Tab-separated table of C-alpha atoms in Angstrom:
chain	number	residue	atom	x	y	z
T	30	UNK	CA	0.000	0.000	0.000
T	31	UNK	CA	1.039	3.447	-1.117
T	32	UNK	CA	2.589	5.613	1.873
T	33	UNK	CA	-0.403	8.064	0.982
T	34	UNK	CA	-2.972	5.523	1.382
T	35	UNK	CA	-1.622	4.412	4.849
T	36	UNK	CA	-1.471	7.739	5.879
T	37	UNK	CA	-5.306	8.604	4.254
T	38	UNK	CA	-6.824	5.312	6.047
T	39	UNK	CA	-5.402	5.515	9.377
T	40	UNK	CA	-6.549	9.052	10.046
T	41	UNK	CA	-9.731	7.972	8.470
T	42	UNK	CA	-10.026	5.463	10.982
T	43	UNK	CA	-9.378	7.496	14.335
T	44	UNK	CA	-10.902	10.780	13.038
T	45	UNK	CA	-13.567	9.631	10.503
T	46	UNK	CA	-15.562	13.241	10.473
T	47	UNK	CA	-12.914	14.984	9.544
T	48	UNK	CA	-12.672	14.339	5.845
T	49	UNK	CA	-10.346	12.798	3.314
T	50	UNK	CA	-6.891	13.473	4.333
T	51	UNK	CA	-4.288	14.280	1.864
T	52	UNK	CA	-0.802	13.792	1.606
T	53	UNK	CA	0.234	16.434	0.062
T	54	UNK	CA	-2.177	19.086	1.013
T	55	UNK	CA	-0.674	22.292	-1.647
T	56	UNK	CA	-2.400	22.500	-4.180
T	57	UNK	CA	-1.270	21.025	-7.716
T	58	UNK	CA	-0.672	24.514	-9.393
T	59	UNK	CA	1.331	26.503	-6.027
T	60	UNK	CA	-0.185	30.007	-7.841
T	61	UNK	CA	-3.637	28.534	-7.969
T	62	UNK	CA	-4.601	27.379	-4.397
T	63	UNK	CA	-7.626	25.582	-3.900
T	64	UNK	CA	-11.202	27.038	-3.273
T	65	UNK	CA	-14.828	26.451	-1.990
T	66	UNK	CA	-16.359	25.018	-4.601
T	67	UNK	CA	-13.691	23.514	-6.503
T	68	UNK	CA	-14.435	19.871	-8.153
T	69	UNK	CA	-11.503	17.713	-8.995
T	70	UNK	CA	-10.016	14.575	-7.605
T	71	UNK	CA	-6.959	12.931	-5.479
T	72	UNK	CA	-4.280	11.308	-7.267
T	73	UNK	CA	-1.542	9.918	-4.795
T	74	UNK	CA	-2.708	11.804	-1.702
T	75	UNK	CA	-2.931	15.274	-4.083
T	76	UNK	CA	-6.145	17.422	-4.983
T	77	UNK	CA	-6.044	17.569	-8.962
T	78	UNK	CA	-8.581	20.448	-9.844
T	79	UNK	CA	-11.111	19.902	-12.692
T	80	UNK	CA	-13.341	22.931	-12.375
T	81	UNK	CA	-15.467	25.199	-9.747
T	82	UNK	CA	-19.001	25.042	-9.149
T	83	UNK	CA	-19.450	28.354	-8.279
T	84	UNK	CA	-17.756	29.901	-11.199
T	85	UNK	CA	-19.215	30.810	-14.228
T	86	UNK	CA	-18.737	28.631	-17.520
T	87	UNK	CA	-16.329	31.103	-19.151
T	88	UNK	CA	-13.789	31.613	-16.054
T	89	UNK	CA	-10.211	31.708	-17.000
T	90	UNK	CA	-10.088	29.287	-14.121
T	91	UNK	CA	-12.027	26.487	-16.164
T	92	UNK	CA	-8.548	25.196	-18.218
T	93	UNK	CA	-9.885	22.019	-18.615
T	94	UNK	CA	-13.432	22.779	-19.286
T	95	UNK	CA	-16.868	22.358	-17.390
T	96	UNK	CA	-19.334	19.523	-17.701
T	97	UNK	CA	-22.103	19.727	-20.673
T	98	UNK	CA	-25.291	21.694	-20.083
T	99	UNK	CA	-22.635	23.133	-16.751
T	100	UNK	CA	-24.425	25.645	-14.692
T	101	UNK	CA	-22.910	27.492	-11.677
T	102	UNK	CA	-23.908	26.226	-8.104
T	103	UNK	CA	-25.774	29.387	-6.281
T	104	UNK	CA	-24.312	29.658	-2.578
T	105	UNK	CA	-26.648	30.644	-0.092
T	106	UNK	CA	-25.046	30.426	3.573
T	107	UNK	CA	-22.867	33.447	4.111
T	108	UNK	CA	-20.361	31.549	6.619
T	109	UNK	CA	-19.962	28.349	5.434
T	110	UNK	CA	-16.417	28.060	6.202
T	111	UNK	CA	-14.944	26.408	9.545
T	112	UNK	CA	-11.536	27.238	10.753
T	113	UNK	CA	-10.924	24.709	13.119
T	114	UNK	CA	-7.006	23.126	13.892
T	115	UNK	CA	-5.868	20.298	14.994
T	116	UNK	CA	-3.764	19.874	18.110
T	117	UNK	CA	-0.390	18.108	17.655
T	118	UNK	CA	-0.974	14.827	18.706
T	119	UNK	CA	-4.234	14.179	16.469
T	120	UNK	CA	-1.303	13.691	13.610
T	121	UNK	CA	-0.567	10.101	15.292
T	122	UNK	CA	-1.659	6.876	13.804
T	123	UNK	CA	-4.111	4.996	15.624
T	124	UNK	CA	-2.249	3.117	18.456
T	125	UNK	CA	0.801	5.255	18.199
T	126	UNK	CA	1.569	7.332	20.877
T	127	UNK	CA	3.878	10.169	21.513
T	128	UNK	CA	6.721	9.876	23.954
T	129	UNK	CA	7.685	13.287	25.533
T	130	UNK	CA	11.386	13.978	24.572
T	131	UNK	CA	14.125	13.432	27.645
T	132	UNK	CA	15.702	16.279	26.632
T	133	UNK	CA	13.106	18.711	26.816
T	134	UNK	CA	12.813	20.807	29.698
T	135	UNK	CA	9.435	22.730	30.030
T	136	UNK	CA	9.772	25.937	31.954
């Protein structure tokens, strides 16, 4: 199994609301980063952008195209966006554990 895929199913496993994980979270194209409403797919743990849903048919953006008879999705929540974080140890594997390091000294 791909290092990606490991990495995808065990955080799938211990955090299963959070989403599809991705190995390499930048996006494809570093000057185009990714967007609400962008539709695409993962290729070896990386978003691959198709087109956005919220965008109309003729956008620059749309390189590859939109699908036939394509219309632009109409958003209607104003904060639809959640800005959570993780804290450091929800990066672990399930069943790994993280030993503090002998020496660090907290003060």
């Amino acid at each position: 199994m791909a290092d990606c895929d490991i990495f995808r199913e065990q955080l799938a496993i211990k955090y299963p609301l959070y989403g599809h994980a991705l190995w390499e979270p930048s996006p494809r194209y570093p000057d185009k980063p990714v967007q609400v409403g962008d539709v695409g797919f993962i290729r070896k743990g990386k978003f691959c952008r198709l087109f956005n849903a919220l965008l109309l048919e003729n956008d620059p953006s749309h390189e590859f195209g939109v699908p036939e008879y394509y219309k632009p999705l109409v958003s209607n929540m104003s904060n639809h966006l959640d800005r959570g974080s993780l804290a450091r140890n929800h990066y672990c594997s399930a069943g790994v554990s993280v030993e503090p390091d002998p020496g660090f000294h907290s003060r």
